[in-house]
PDB file of C-alpha atoms in Angstrom:
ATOM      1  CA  UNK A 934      19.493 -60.120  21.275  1.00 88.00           C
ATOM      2  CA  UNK A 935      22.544 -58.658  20.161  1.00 93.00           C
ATOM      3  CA  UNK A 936      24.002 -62.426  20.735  1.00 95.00           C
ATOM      4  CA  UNK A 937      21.477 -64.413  18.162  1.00 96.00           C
ATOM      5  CA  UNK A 938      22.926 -61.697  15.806  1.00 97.00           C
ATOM      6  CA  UNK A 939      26.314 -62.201  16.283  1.00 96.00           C
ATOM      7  CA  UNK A 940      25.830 -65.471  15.621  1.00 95.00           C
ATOM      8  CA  UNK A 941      23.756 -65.216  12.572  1.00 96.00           C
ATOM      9  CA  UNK A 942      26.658 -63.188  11.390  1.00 96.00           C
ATOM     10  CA  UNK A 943      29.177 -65.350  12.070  1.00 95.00           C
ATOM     11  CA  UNK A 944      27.040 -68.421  10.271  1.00 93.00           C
ATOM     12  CA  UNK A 945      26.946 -66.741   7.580  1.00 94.00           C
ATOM     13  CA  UNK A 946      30.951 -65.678   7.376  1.00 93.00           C
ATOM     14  CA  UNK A 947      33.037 -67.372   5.173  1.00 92.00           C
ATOM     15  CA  UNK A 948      36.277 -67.807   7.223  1.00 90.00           C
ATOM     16  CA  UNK A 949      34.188 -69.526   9.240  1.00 89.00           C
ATOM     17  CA  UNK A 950      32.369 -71.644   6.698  1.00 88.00           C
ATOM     18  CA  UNK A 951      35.603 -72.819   5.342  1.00 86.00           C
ATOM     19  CA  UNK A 952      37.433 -73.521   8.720  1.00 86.00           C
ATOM     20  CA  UNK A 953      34.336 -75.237  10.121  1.00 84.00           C
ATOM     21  CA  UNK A 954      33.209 -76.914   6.739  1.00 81.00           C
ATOM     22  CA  UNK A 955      33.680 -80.354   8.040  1.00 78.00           C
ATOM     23  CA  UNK A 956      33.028 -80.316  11.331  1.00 78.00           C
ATOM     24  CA  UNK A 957      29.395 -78.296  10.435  1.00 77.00           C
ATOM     25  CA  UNK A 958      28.230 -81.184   8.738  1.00 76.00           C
ATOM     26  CA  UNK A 959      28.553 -83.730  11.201  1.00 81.00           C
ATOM     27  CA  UNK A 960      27.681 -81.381  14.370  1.00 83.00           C
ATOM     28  CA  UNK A 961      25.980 -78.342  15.941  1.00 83.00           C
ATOM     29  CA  UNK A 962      28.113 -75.648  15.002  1.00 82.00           C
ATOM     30  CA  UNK A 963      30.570 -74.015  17.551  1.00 85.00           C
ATOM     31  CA  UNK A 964      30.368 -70.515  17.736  1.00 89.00           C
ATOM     32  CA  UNK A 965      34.206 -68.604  18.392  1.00 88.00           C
ATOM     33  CA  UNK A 966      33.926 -65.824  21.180  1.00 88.00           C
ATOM     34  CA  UNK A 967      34.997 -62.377  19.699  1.00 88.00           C
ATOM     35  CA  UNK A 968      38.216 -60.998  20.468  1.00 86.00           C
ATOM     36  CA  UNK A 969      37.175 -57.503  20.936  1.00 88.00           C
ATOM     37  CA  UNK A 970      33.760 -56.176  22.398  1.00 91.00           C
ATOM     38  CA  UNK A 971      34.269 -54.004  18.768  1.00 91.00           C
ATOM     39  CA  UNK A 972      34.071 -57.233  16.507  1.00 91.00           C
ATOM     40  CA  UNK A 973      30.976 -58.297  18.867  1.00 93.00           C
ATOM     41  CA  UNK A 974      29.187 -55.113  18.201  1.00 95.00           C
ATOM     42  CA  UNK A 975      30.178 -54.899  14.553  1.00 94.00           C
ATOM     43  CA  UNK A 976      28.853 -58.652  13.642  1.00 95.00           C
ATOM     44  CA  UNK A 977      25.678 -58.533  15.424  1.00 96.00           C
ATOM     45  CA  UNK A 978      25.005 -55.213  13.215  1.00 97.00           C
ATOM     46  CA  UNK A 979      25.599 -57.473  10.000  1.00 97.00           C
ATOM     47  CA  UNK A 980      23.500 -60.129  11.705  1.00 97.00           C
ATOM     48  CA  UNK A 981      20.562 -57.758  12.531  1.00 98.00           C
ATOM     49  CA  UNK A 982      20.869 -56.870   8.494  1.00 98.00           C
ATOM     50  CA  UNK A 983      21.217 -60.308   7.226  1.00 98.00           C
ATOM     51  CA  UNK A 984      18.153 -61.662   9.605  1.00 97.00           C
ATOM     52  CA  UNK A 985      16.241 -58.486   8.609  1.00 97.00           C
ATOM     53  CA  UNK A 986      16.622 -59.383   4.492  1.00 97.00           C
ATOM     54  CA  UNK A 987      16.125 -62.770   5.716  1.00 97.00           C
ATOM     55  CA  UNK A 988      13.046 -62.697   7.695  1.00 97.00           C
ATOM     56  CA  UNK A 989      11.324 -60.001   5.799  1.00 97.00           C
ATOM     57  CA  UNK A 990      12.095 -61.438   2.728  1.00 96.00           C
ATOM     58  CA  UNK A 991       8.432 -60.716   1.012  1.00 95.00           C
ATOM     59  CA  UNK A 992       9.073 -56.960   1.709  1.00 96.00           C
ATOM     60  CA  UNK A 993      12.219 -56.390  -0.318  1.00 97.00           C
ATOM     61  CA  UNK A 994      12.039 -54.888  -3.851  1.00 96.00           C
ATOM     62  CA  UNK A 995      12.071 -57.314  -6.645  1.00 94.00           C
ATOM     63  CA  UNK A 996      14.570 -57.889  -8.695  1.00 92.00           C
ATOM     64  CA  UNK A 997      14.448 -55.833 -11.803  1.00 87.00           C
ATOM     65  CA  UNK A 998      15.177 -58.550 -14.412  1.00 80.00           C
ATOM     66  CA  UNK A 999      14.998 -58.655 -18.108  1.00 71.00           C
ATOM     67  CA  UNK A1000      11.998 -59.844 -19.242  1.00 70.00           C
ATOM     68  CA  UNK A1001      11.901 -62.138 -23.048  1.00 68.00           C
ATOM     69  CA  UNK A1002       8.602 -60.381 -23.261  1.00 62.00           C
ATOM     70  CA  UNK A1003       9.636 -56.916 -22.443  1.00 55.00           C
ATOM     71  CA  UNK A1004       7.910 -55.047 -19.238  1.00 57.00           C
ATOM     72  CA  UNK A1005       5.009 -57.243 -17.866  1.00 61.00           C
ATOM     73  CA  UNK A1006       3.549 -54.124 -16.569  1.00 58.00           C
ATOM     74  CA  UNK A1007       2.606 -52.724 -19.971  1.00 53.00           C
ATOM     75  CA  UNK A1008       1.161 -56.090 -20.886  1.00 64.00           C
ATOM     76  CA  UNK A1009      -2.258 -56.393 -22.073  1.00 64.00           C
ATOM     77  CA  UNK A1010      -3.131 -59.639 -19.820  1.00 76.00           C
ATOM     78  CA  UNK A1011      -6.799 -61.174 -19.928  1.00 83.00           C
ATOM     79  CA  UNK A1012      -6.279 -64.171 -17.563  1.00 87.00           C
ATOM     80  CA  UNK A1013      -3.678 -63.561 -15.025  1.00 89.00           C
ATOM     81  CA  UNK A1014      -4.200 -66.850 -13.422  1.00 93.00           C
ATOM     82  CA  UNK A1015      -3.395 -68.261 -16.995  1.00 90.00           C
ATOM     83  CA  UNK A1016      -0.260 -66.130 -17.674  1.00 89.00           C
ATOM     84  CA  UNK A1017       1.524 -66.375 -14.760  1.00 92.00           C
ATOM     85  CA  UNK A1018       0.544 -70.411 -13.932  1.00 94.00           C
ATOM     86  CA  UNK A1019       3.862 -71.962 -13.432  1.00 96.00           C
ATOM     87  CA  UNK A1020       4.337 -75.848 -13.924  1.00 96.00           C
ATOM     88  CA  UNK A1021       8.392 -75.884 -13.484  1.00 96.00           C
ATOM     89  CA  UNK A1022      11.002 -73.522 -13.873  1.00 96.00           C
ATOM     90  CA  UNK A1023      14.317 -74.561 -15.815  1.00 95.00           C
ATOM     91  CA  UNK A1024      16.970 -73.458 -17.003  1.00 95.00           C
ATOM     92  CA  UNK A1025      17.163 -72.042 -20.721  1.00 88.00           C
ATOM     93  CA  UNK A1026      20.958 -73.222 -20.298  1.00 85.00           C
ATOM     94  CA  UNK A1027      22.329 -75.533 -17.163  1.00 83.00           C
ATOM     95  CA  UNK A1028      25.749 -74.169 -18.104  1.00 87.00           C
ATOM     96  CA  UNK A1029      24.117 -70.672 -17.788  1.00 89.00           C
ATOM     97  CA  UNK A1030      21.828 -69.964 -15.251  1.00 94.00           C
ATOM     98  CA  UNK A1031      21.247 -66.185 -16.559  1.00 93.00           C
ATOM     99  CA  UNK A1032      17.936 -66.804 -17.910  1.00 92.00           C
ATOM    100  CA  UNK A1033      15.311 -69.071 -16.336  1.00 94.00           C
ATOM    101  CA  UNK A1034      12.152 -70.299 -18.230  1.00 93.00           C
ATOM    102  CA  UNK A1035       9.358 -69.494 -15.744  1.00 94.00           C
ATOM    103  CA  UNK A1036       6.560 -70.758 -17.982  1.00 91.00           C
ATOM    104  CA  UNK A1037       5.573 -70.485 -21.951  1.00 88.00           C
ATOM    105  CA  UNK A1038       5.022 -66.980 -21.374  1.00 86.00           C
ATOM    106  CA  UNK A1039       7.415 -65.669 -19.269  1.00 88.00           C
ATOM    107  CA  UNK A1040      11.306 -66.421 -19.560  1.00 88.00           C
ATOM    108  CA  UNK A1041      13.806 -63.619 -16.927  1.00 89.00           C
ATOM    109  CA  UNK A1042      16.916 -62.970 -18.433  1.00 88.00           C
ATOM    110  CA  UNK A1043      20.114 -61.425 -17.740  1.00 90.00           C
ATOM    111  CA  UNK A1044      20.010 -62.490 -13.929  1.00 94.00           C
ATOM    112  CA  UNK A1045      23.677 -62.178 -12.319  1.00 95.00           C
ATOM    113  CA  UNK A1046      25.936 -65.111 -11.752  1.00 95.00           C
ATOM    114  CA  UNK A1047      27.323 -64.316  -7.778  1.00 96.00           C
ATOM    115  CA  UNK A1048      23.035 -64.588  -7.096  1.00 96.00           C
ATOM    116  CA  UNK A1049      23.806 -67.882  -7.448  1.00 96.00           C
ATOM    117  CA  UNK A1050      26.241 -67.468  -4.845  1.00 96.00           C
ATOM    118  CA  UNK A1051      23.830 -67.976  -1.167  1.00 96.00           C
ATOM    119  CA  UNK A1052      23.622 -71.247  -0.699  1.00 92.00           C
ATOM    120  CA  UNK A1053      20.778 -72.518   1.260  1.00 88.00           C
ATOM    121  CA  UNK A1054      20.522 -76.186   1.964  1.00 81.00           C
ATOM    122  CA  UNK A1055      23.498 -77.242   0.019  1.00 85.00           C
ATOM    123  CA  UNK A1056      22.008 -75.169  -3.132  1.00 92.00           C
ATOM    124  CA  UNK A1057      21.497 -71.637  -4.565  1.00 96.00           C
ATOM    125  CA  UNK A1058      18.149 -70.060  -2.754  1.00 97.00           C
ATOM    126  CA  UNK A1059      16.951 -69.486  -6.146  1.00 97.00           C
ATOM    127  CA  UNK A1060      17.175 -72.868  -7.414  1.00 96.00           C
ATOM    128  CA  UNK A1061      15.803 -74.039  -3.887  1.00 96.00           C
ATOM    129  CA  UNK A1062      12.650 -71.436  -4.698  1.00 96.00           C
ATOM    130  CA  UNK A1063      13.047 -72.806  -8.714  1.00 96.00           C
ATOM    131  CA  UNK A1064      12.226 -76.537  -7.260  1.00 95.00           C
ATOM    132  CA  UNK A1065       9.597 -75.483  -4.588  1.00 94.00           C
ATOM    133  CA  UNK A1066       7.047 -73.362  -6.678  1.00 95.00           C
ATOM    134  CA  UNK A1067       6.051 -76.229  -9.214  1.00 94.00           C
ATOM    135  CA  UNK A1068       3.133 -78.251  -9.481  1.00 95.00           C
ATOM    136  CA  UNK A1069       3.832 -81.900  -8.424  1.00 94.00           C
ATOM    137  CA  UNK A1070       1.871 -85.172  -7.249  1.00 92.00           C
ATOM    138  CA  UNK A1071       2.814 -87.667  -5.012  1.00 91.00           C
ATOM    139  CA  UNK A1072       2.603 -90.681  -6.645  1.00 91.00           C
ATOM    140  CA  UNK A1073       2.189 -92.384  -2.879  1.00 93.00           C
ATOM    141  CA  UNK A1074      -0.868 -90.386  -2.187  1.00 94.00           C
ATOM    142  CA  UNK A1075      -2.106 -88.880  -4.958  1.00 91.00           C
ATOM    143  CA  UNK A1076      -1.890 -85.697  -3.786  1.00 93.00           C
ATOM    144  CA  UNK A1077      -1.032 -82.692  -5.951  1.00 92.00           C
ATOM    145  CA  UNK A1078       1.055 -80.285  -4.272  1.00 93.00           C
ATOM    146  CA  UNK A1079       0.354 -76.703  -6.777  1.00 95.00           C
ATOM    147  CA  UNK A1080       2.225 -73.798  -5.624  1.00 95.00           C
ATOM    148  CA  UNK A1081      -0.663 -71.784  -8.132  1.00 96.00           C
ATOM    149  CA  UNK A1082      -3.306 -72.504  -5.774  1.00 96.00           C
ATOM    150  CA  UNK A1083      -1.421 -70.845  -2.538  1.00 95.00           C
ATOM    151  CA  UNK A1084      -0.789 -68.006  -4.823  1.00 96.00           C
ATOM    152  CA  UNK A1085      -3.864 -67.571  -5.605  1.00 95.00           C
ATOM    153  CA  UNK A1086      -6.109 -68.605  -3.257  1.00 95.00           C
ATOM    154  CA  UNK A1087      -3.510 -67.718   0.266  1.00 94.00           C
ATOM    155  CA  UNK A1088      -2.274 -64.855  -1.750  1.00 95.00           C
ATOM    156  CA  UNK A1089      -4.442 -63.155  -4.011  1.00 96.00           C
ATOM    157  CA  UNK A1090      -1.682 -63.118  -6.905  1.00 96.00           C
ATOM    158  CA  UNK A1091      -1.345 -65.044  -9.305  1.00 95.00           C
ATOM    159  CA  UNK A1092       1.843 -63.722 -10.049  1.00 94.00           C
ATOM    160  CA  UNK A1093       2.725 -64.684  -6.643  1.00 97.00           C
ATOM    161  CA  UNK A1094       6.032 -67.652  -7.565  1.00 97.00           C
ATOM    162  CA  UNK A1095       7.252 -64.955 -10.091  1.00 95.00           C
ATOM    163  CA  UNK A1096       7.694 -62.081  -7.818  1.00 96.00           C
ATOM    164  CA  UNK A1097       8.895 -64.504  -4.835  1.00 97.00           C
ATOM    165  CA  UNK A1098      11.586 -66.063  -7.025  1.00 97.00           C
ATOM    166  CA  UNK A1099      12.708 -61.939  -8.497  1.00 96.00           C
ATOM    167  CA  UNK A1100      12.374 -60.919  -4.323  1.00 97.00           C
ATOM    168  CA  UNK A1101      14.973 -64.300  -3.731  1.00 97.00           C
ATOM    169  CA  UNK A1102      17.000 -62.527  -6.743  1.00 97.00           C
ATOM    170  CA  UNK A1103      17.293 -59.596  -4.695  1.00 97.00           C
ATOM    171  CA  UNK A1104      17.736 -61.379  -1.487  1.00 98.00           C
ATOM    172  CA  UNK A1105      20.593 -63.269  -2.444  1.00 98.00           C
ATOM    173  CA  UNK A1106      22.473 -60.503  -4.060  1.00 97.00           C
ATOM    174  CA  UNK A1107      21.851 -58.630  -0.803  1.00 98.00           C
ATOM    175  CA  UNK A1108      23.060 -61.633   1.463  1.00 98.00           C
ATOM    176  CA  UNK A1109      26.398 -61.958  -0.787  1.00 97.00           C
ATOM    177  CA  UNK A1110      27.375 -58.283  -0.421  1.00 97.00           C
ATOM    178  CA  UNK A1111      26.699 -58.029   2.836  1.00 97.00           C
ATOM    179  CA  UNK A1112      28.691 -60.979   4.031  1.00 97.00           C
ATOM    180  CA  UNK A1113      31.278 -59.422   1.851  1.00 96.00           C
ATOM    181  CA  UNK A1114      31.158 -56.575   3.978  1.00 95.00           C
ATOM    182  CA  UNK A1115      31.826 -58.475   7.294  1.00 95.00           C
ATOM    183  CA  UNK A1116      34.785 -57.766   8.937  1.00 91.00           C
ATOM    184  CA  UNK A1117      37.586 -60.269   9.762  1.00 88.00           C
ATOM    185  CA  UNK A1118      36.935 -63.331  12.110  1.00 82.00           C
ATOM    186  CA  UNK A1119      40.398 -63.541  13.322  1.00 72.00           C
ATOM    187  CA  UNK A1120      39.473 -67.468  14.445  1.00 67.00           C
ATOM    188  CA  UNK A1121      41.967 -69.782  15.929  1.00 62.00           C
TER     189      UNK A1121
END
């Protein structure tokens, strides 16, 4: 096991992002063999963390950001299925990406730029989680995909795409300073 995590770790390093860049888009990626047994053992730690924020992503604390309305938790809230119904997030400023309009009550502010920093998919993880918890339809279909009804029906919260986009907050912050942390590749 401590293999899968050496490679995690190394998928995630940015030496070898940026040596590999071109090559990772147009096939599987090749893994380098560690020079020293110490490198090995070092990067599958960082790998075991990474996967652990990454797979237990739901269990991490949530991002403590700045709400327009002040603290939700003193907030006198009738209808939480109301309140926290989210349509689509956006941006209160594409140039600034510190404050994201959840819905006509809610807007988070202040959230840091380098969380914008883990890219998943070619784009931030929050803006991935930003276009995923929306209600759409499929015009082919008809069908109405509404990331409210899995939060409240599969979940039990109606505050459900709030707290998973704050948890992605944390997440990605996490992710960025550990890969930060990982030592040097040394790749040829």
């Amino acid at each position: 096991k401590e293999i899968f995590f050496y490679i995690y770790a190394v998928l995630h390093h940015p030496e070898y992002r940026e040596k590999f860049q071109n090559n990772l888009i147009k096939q599987l990626p090749r893994i380098p063999f560690p020079k020293t047994k110490k490198i090995f053992e070092e990067m599958s730690e960082y790998g075991l963390m990474l996967s652990d924020l990454h797979v237990k992503y739901e269990e991490v604390e949530k991002f403590k950001c700045n709400f327009k309305q002040g603290d939700l938790r003193l907030s006198n809230i009738n209808n939480p299925k109301t309140f926290y119904r989210v349509e689509k997030m956006r941006f209160k400023n594409k140039k600034d990406k510190s404050n994201i309009i959840y819905n006509e009550n809610i807007s988070i502010q202040d959230i840091p730029p380098q969380a914008y920093d883990y890219i998943v998919n070619g784009r931030s993880a929050i803006e991935w989680v930003m276009d995923r918890q929306i209600v759409r339809k499929n015009e082919a279909s008809g069908i109405i995909n509404d990331a409210n009804d899995y939060a409240n029906e599969t979940m039990n919260n109606p505050a459900y795409p709030l707290e998973l986009l704050q948890r992605i907050i944390t997440v990605s912050l996490e992710t960025m300073n550990i890969v930060k942390s990982l030592p040097k590749l040394d790749i040829d």
